[in-house]
């Protein structure tokens, strides 16, 4: 990995690309023994988090951003401190000692892999067919399954590395001594995830952003009635949930946590699910956040123009509107720059390009940026031109050939050599052109992919959940005011409450 190359000053005539990879996992519960019930933090670290950053480091002219949520960082730290997940525990059990219950767990859970990945391992595919046919598994079958599940959730570069290469080539008839090799590589990938983001950030090649602590829908934590703006027919909780103090605490603790683990305080935030509203932009600004990002629907609703129309080739008609710079206005706090995600190009990476060759997908991406720039020139747009692409950085790659490496390498090569497109981090962009951001009126309350909050509020079961959360919040407040609990109990209860406010549970 090389240090980020020195860059010439930004040129307002260039097309600037902000590319942000969002990395997040919910806070998974633990059983009575402290074992995490789901393995996805460890497995995505082994397959995605480490190598997504490492790959950027191979292209020193790139400037890319990564969003690491505090709830993800917390669980990575716990793994490094010795916390294990149930899939790890079931891997370590010697195959000949597996109970019937443990064997049933393996058969039910150790095929939780994309079938395209299973097919890359002939023995794994054989076991999958065997399971589907209801055939009996031998001790060797279970042992091979224990190893292959973890190999399948390992980055291809690590599979081709010195530790695992021979194991992959062996392919079958594994022995108990093979298990620690895979699990050790997973632990090393977890540790490397934090290390490489910290280093590349210090070298100036990437910008790391974060999210409010528990990945909440911050506008709804501030006031559930904000849901009615975008969806007047939403079924609401019986008791209005309105805790702006909690919303502020989510922001502060999220920044504090990221700073403690990464050695540096993030400047920007990707809100949980890109959820914004005028009521909370002032919270970010007052807590030192210098920019946030969300989806284009928010911009369209804020400007009262509706959704952004595209031509037959998918190019935004009002490119001068979507690709301009904006900031939310505040009377008592600094104004807050907001970047708006291009939904079409972002979703092509997340959902469509996996069906194309990597080279063809990367070429299509560059063609779309060129057409966007041509449209901007037709419109005679002056000032900085910014296309913002924000994509989940972990879940798409299992659908790509070779974990998306052909596409990402082709894309990064194209971006590194382009005379048209300049990759920038948001903070770089704002340092140069922040004064040119246009004022936004009252920021519409909505999320990154829809002009409302309907995924998290508005149906009966969600109303029940908000009522339960509200009752818990009132119980906490009563305990705090009555001084019936010790300070350390109250602190632990409040932290648990903040995590219960996370978006994933709704």
XYZ file of C-alpha atoms in Angstrom:
506
model
C 0.000 0.000 0.000
C 1.323 3.439 -0.928
C 0.851 6.842 0.631
C -1.720 9.060 -1.084
C -0.062 11.124 -3.798
C 0.081 14.904 -3.538
C -2.749 16.486 -5.500
C -2.894 19.741 -7.474
C -5.399 22.396 -6.355
C -9.028 21.703 -7.146
C -10.328 23.235 -10.370
C -13.971 24.387 -10.469
C -14.142 23.324 -14.120
C -13.527 19.677 -13.191
C -16.312 17.240 -12.417
C -15.787 16.319 -8.767
C -16.775 12.867 -7.565
C -17.496 12.164 -3.910
C -17.555 8.374 -3.522
C -18.491 7.113 -0.060
C -18.687 3.474 1.015
C -21.042 2.958 3.976
C -20.141 0.186 6.434
C -22.653 -0.767 9.129
C -23.973 -3.676 11.153
C -26.746 -3.675 13.778
C -25.833 -4.297 17.408
C -26.361 -8.059 17.595
C -27.560 -9.476 20.925
C -25.522 -11.837 23.087
C -26.731 -15.029 24.740
C -26.446 -15.793 28.440
C -22.798 -16.772 27.955
C -21.835 -13.511 26.267
C -21.675 -15.123 22.813
C -22.938 -12.925 19.955
C -25.850 -14.591 18.195
C -24.858 -13.514 14.676
C -21.458 -13.603 12.924
C -21.832 -10.807 10.388
C -19.428 -8.273 11.903
C -16.557 -10.783 11.872
C -17.438 -12.248 8.499
C -17.823 -8.921 6.729
C -14.525 -7.795 8.244
C -12.878 -10.908 6.815
C -14.513 -10.505 3.404
C -15.236 -6.789 2.926
C -14.175 -4.131 5.417
C -10.444 -4.741 5.359
C -10.034 -5.187 1.629
C -12.309 -2.292 0.615
C -9.873 0.111 2.274
C -6.755 -1.842 1.326
C -7.704 -1.703 -2.350
C -8.021 2.091 -2.265
C -4.485 2.247 -0.897
C -3.195 0.717 -4.138
C -4.349 3.785 -6.083
C -2.547 6.778 -4.546
C -4.302 9.346 -6.767
C -7.743 8.384 -5.438
C -9.586 10.242 -2.704
C -12.375 8.055 -1.309
C -14.539 8.264 1.824
C -15.649 5.523 4.210
C -18.443 5.682 6.742
C -17.800 3.468 9.770
C -20.717 3.462 12.171
C -20.012 3.489 15.921
C -22.146 0.391 16.412
C -19.917 -1.433 13.916
C -16.723 -0.091 15.495
C -17.937 -1.180 18.930
C -18.425 -4.762 17.775
C -15.072 -4.866 15.981
C -13.455 -3.752 19.231
C -15.301 -6.447 21.185
C -14.050 -9.123 18.800
C -10.477 -7.939 19.323
C -11.112 -8.097 23.078
C -12.172 -11.741 22.870
C -15.914 -11.722 22.195
C -16.953 -14.595 19.949
C -20.046 -15.308 17.857
C -22.116 -18.480 17.864
C -20.884 -19.476 14.399
C -17.274 -19.244 15.633
C -18.187 -21.369 18.659
C -19.847 -23.981 16.463
C -16.781 -24.004 14.201
C -14.467 -24.798 17.111
C -16.433 -27.820 18.336
C -14.588 -30.954 17.150
C -16.770 -32.570 14.507
C -16.758 -35.937 16.244
C -18.094 -34.280 19.430
C -20.981 -32.376 17.850
C -24.325 -32.874 19.557
C -27.500 -33.362 17.575
C -28.455 -29.778 18.341
C -25.081 -28.500 17.120
C -25.310 -30.582 13.948
C -28.751 -29.126 13.278
C -27.306 -25.625 13.731
C -24.591 -26.316 11.163
C -27.060 -27.668 8.630
C -29.411 -24.720 9.154
C -26.849 -21.915 9.352
C -23.585 -22.867 7.686
C -25.044 -22.492 4.223
C -25.825 -18.796 4.872
C -23.727 -17.853 1.865
C -24.625 -16.619 -1.589
C -25.014 -19.708 -3.836
C -22.611 -18.133 -6.333
C -19.904 -18.175 -3.654
C -20.745 -21.736 -2.613
C -20.263 -22.806 -6.227
C -16.651 -21.556 -6.149
C -15.854 -24.409 -3.748
C -16.719 -27.814 -5.330
C -16.855 -29.619 -2.008
C -19.100 -26.899 -0.508
C -21.479 -27.201 -3.449
C -21.461 -30.964 -2.996
C -22.412 -30.568 0.662
C -25.129 -28.060 -0.231
C -26.699 -30.513 -2.666
C -26.361 -33.266 -0.095
C -28.181 -31.147 2.489
C -30.943 -30.221 0.019
C -31.453 -33.892 -0.833
C -31.772 -34.792 2.853
C -28.788 -37.148 2.754
C -27.051 -38.134 5.983
C -23.901 -36.195 6.918
C -20.813 -38.003 8.174
C -18.364 -36.596 10.727
C -16.059 -35.637 7.850
C -18.933 -33.869 6.113
C -19.555 -31.726 9.192
C -15.861 -30.967 9.560
C -15.566 -29.910 5.924
C -18.661 -27.748 6.354
C -17.185 -26.024 9.403
C -14.083 -25.051 7.461
C -15.726 -24.219 4.133
C -18.310 -21.861 5.611
C -15.547 -19.712 7.069
C -13.429 -19.923 3.912
C -16.396 -18.781 1.843
C -16.676 -15.679 4.035
C -13.021 -14.741 3.474
C -11.717 -12.191 0.993
C -10.268 -13.764 -2.180
C -6.933 -12.000 -1.636
C -6.659 -13.613 1.791
C -7.667 -16.980 0.338
C -4.774 -16.621 -2.093
C -2.385 -15.561 0.669
C 0.325 -17.687 2.275
C -1.812 -18.880 5.191
C -4.886 -20.148 3.345
C -3.710 -20.887 -0.202
C -2.856 -24.541 0.474
C -6.040 -25.013 2.481
C -8.167 -23.762 -0.401
C -6.273 -25.988 -2.830
C -6.843 -28.956 -0.532
C -10.567 -28.314 -0.844
C -11.863 -31.211 1.254
C -11.030 -33.809 3.893
C -9.993 -31.131 6.344
C -8.682 -31.909 9.806
C -9.335 -30.172 13.109
C -5.947 -28.450 12.927
C -7.110 -26.573 9.799
C -9.749 -24.567 11.680
C -7.450 -22.211 13.636
C -5.758 -21.109 10.415
C -9.000 -19.680 9.027
C -10.195 -18.194 12.299
C -6.844 -16.530 12.948
C -6.980 -14.874 9.520
C -10.445 -13.576 10.417
C -9.156 -12.046 13.647
C -6.266 -10.438 11.794
C -8.709 -8.952 9.286
C -10.771 -7.468 12.120
C -7.706 -5.778 13.587
C -6.500 -4.666 10.152
C -9.863 -3.038 9.440
C -9.293 -0.405 12.099
C -5.581 -0.060 11.392
C -5.854 0.537 7.659
C -8.642 3.104 7.917
C -6.716 4.996 10.571
C -3.526 4.965 8.493
C -5.031 5.930 5.136
C -6.972 8.703 6.855
C -3.789 10.041 8.454
C -2.079 9.925 5.049
C -4.860 11.990 3.499
C -6.042 9.427 0.969
C -9.394 8.722 2.577
C -11.806 10.562 4.810
C -13.528 8.554 7.518
C -16.988 9.635 8.574
C -19.325 8.204 11.139
C -22.964 8.072 12.199
C -24.821 8.947 15.402
C -24.025 6.293 18.002
C -26.695 3.619 17.498
C -27.509 4.387 13.841
C -30.875 5.940 14.787
C -33.375 7.713 12.564
C -32.355 10.943 14.229
C -35.348 13.073 13.144
C -37.745 10.530 14.667
C -35.769 10.402 17.908
C -36.094 14.174 17.994
C -39.831 14.072 17.219
C -41.887 11.226 15.746
C -44.418 13.743 14.405
C -41.878 14.629 11.708
C -43.020 11.400 10.020
C -46.352 13.045 9.212
C -44.724 15.602 6.924
C -43.841 12.995 4.293
C -46.641 10.541 5.127
C -49.752 12.227 6.600
C -51.570 8.870 6.753
C -48.911 7.165 8.901
C -50.162 5.211 11.896
C -48.476 6.930 14.814
C -47.627 5.731 18.326
C -50.142 6.522 21.049
C -47.531 8.647 22.792
C -45.490 11.084 20.727
C -41.772 10.295 21.100
C -39.836 13.540 21.356
C -36.325 13.378 22.825
C -34.036 15.979 21.226
C -31.660 15.506 24.181
C -31.205 11.880 23.130
C -30.715 12.956 19.507
C -27.905 15.279 20.557
C -26.374 12.576 22.747
C -26.420 10.137 19.820
C -24.385 12.614 17.761
C -21.887 13.455 20.503
C -21.297 9.861 21.549
C -20.962 8.738 17.942
C -18.193 11.274 17.350
C -16.533 10.438 20.665
C -16.548 6.715 19.951
C -15.113 7.047 16.461
C -12.411 9.387 17.745
C -11.409 6.972 20.490
C -11.043 4.011 18.144
C -9.597 5.806 15.114
C -7.497 8.462 16.836
C -9.184 11.353 15.080
C -12.592 13.033 15.270
C -14.654 12.744 12.068
C -15.749 15.987 10.445
C -18.703 14.602 8.524
C -21.598 12.266 9.161
C -23.686 9.947 7.061
C -26.858 9.953 9.212
C -28.507 6.638 9.957
C -30.314 5.769 6.694
C -29.484 9.280 5.459
C -32.345 10.562 7.631
C -32.352 14.353 7.924
C -34.678 17.220 8.844
C -34.225 20.905 9.562
C -34.882 20.121 13.209
C -31.717 18.009 13.466
C -29.347 19.741 11.046
C -28.852 22.364 13.764
C -27.869 19.605 16.206
C -25.117 18.410 13.901
C -23.885 21.930 13.324
C -23.814 22.749 17.030
C -21.815 19.581 17.777
C -19.046 20.435 15.320
C -20.156 18.306 12.373
C -19.095 20.160 9.219
C -21.136 18.247 6.629
C -23.749 15.516 6.251
C -25.125 13.617 3.270
C -28.492 12.205 2.268
C -30.486 11.209 -0.807
C -31.635 13.239 -3.788
C -35.298 12.887 -2.773
C -34.620 15.161 0.182
C -33.280 17.849 -2.136
C -36.221 17.548 -4.518
C -38.734 17.830 -1.678
C -36.835 20.664 -0.001
C -36.792 22.669 -3.232
C -40.416 21.634 -3.909
C -39.484 20.257 -7.319
C -40.345 16.611 -6.692
C -38.178 13.792 -8.006
C -35.350 14.375 -10.476
C -36.293 13.528 -14.054
C -33.801 11.587 -16.190
C -33.557 11.208 -19.948
C -33.550 7.929 -21.873
C -29.877 7.362 -21.016
C -30.431 7.968 -17.311
C -28.855 11.431 -17.231
C -30.359 13.921 -14.806
C -32.180 16.639 -16.736
C -31.714 19.265 -14.004
C -28.080 18.341 -13.492
C -27.280 21.890 -12.426
C -29.625 21.444 -9.461
C -28.606 17.979 -8.264
C -24.860 18.436 -8.745
C -24.563 21.824 -7.041
C -23.450 22.505 -3.461
C -25.893 23.380 -0.678
C -26.038 24.129 3.018
C -28.797 24.170 5.626
C -29.351 27.558 7.245
C -29.383 28.115 11.008
C -29.975 31.271 13.009
C -27.878 30.313 16.054
C -25.511 27.650 14.729
C -23.164 27.420 11.749
C -24.733 26.586 8.428
C -24.353 22.907 7.532
C -23.271 21.725 4.050
C -25.310 18.778 2.736
C -24.317 16.451 -0.110
C -27.054 14.716 -2.100
C -26.648 11.179 -3.391
C -27.295 10.390 -7.067
C -29.713 7.502 -6.617
C -29.427 6.061 -10.133
C -25.657 5.713 -10.384
C -25.339 4.651 -6.738
C -27.946 1.926 -7.155
C -26.269 0.649 -10.312
C -23.254 -0.259 -8.172
C -25.403 -1.743 -5.443
C -27.820 -3.746 -7.550
C -27.099 -3.850 -11.288
C -23.408 -3.859 -12.158
C -22.949 -7.295 -10.587
C -24.650 -8.717 -13.681
C -22.004 -7.232 -16.009
C -18.301 -7.817 -16.456
C -16.247 -5.594 -14.187
C -14.660 -3.757 -17.106
C -18.016 -3.087 -18.769
C -19.574 -1.871 -15.509
C -16.671 0.491 -14.812
C -16.877 1.834 -18.367
C -20.615 2.429 -17.986
C -19.975 4.319 -14.743
C -17.487 6.622 -16.458
C -19.814 7.106 -19.433
C -22.586 8.250 -17.097
C -20.291 10.775 -15.452
C -19.270 12.079 -18.874
C -22.910 12.476 -19.915
C -23.619 14.274 -16.634
C -20.760 16.653 -17.322
C -21.958 17.217 -20.890
C -25.395 18.090 -19.554
C -23.864 20.538 -17.072
C -21.944 22.212 -19.889
C -25.111 22.467 -21.976
C -26.778 24.231 -19.088
C -23.826 26.573 -18.713
C -23.364 25.760 -15.070
C -20.640 27.700 -13.354
C -18.864 26.919 -10.130
C -18.012 23.523 -8.631
C -19.757 20.469 -10.037
C -20.204 17.595 -7.572
C -21.594 14.110 -8.168
C -22.124 12.252 -4.895
C -22.204 8.449 -4.962
C -22.975 6.662 -1.693
C -23.218 2.876 -1.629
C -23.373 0.094 0.934
C -19.781 -1.121 0.995
C -20.368 -4.649 2.214
C -23.465 -6.429 0.879
C -23.215 -5.990 -2.890
C -19.921 -7.766 -3.500
C -21.136 -11.300 -2.911
C -23.210 -10.906 -6.085
C -20.191 -9.840 -8.153
C -17.685 -12.173 -9.740
C -14.603 -12.532 -7.507
C -16.076 -10.320 -4.780
C -16.218 -7.303 -7.102
C -12.465 -7.016 -7.533
C -12.505 -6.734 -11.320
C -15.061 -3.939 -11.146
C -13.354 -2.023 -8.342
C -9.912 -2.278 -9.913
C -11.260 -1.153 -13.282
C -13.219 1.675 -11.677
C -10.271 2.908 -9.625
C -7.967 2.704 -12.643
C -10.407 4.736 -14.730
C -10.851 7.346 -12.006
C -7.106 7.593 -11.383
C -6.365 8.283 -15.052
C -9.398 10.395 -15.977
C -8.909 13.923 -17.304
C -12.583 14.660 -16.667
C -13.334 13.372 -13.174
C -11.537 14.331 -9.974
C -12.176 12.235 -6.869
C -12.369 14.303 -3.688
C -13.302 13.818 -0.072
C -16.119 16.041 1.200
C -13.800 17.927 3.527
C -11.385 18.655 0.657
C -14.259 19.886 -1.463
C -15.626 22.153 1.261
C -12.207 23.553 2.131
C -11.898 24.788 -1.451
C -15.469 25.591 -2.457
C -17.472 25.766 0.768
C -18.185 29.460 0.297
C -20.023 28.674 -2.932
C -22.670 26.452 -1.345
C -26.179 27.738 -1.997
C -28.665 28.235 0.843
C -31.364 25.634 1.374
C -34.785 26.456 2.730
C -36.318 24.287 5.452
C -34.726 20.824 4.965
C -37.453 18.278 4.243
C -37.663 15.375 6.725
C -36.848 12.215 4.752
C -34.275 9.460 4.238
C -31.755 8.492 1.578
C -34.086 6.378 -0.590
C -37.611 7.682 -0.063
C -39.249 11.056 0.657
C -40.484 9.960 4.093
C -39.631 7.653 7.029
C -42.140 4.905 6.161
C -39.649 2.062 6.665
C -39.368 2.875 10.385
C -42.743 4.320 11.360
C -46.316 4.333 10.082
C -47.549 0.745 10.498
C -49.173 -0.875 13.555
C -46.176 -2.961 14.640
C -43.892 0.060 14.340
C -46.292 2.152 16.401
C -46.160 -0.566 19.050
C -42.369 -0.448 18.990
C -42.289 3.339 19.385
C -44.743 3.089 22.296
C -42.515 0.493 23.958
C -39.481 2.706 23.452
C -41.384 5.681 24.856
C -42.474 3.737 27.929
C -38.878 2.676 28.508
C -37.666 6.251 28.124
C -40.209 7.480 30.699
C -39.238 4.689 33.103
C -35.603 5.709 32.796
C -36.469 9.371 33.400
C -38.484 8.435 36.497
C -35.612 6.389 37.899
C -33.157 9.194 37.226
C -35.315 11.835 38.911
C -36.114 9.661 41.946
C -32.454 8.766 42.523
C -33.593 5.171 43.100
C -30.694 3.723 41.114
C -26.935 4.031 41.493
C -25.148 6.337 39.030
C -23.460 3.421 37.300
C -26.826 1.690 36.861
C -28.350 4.802 35.352
C -25.391 5.201 32.999
C -25.697 1.613 31.810
C -29.463 1.942 31.428
C -29.155 5.131 29.395
C -26.587 3.586 27.077
C -28.885 0.596 26.556
C -31.729 3.008 25.826
C -29.660 4.838 23.219
C -28.886 1.563 21.458
C -32.574 0.629 21.574
C -33.197 3.823 19.598
C -31.206 2.383 16.679
C -32.964 2.190 13.316
C -32.441 -1.523 12.773
C -35.024 -2.619 15.344
C -37.844 -0.781 13.554
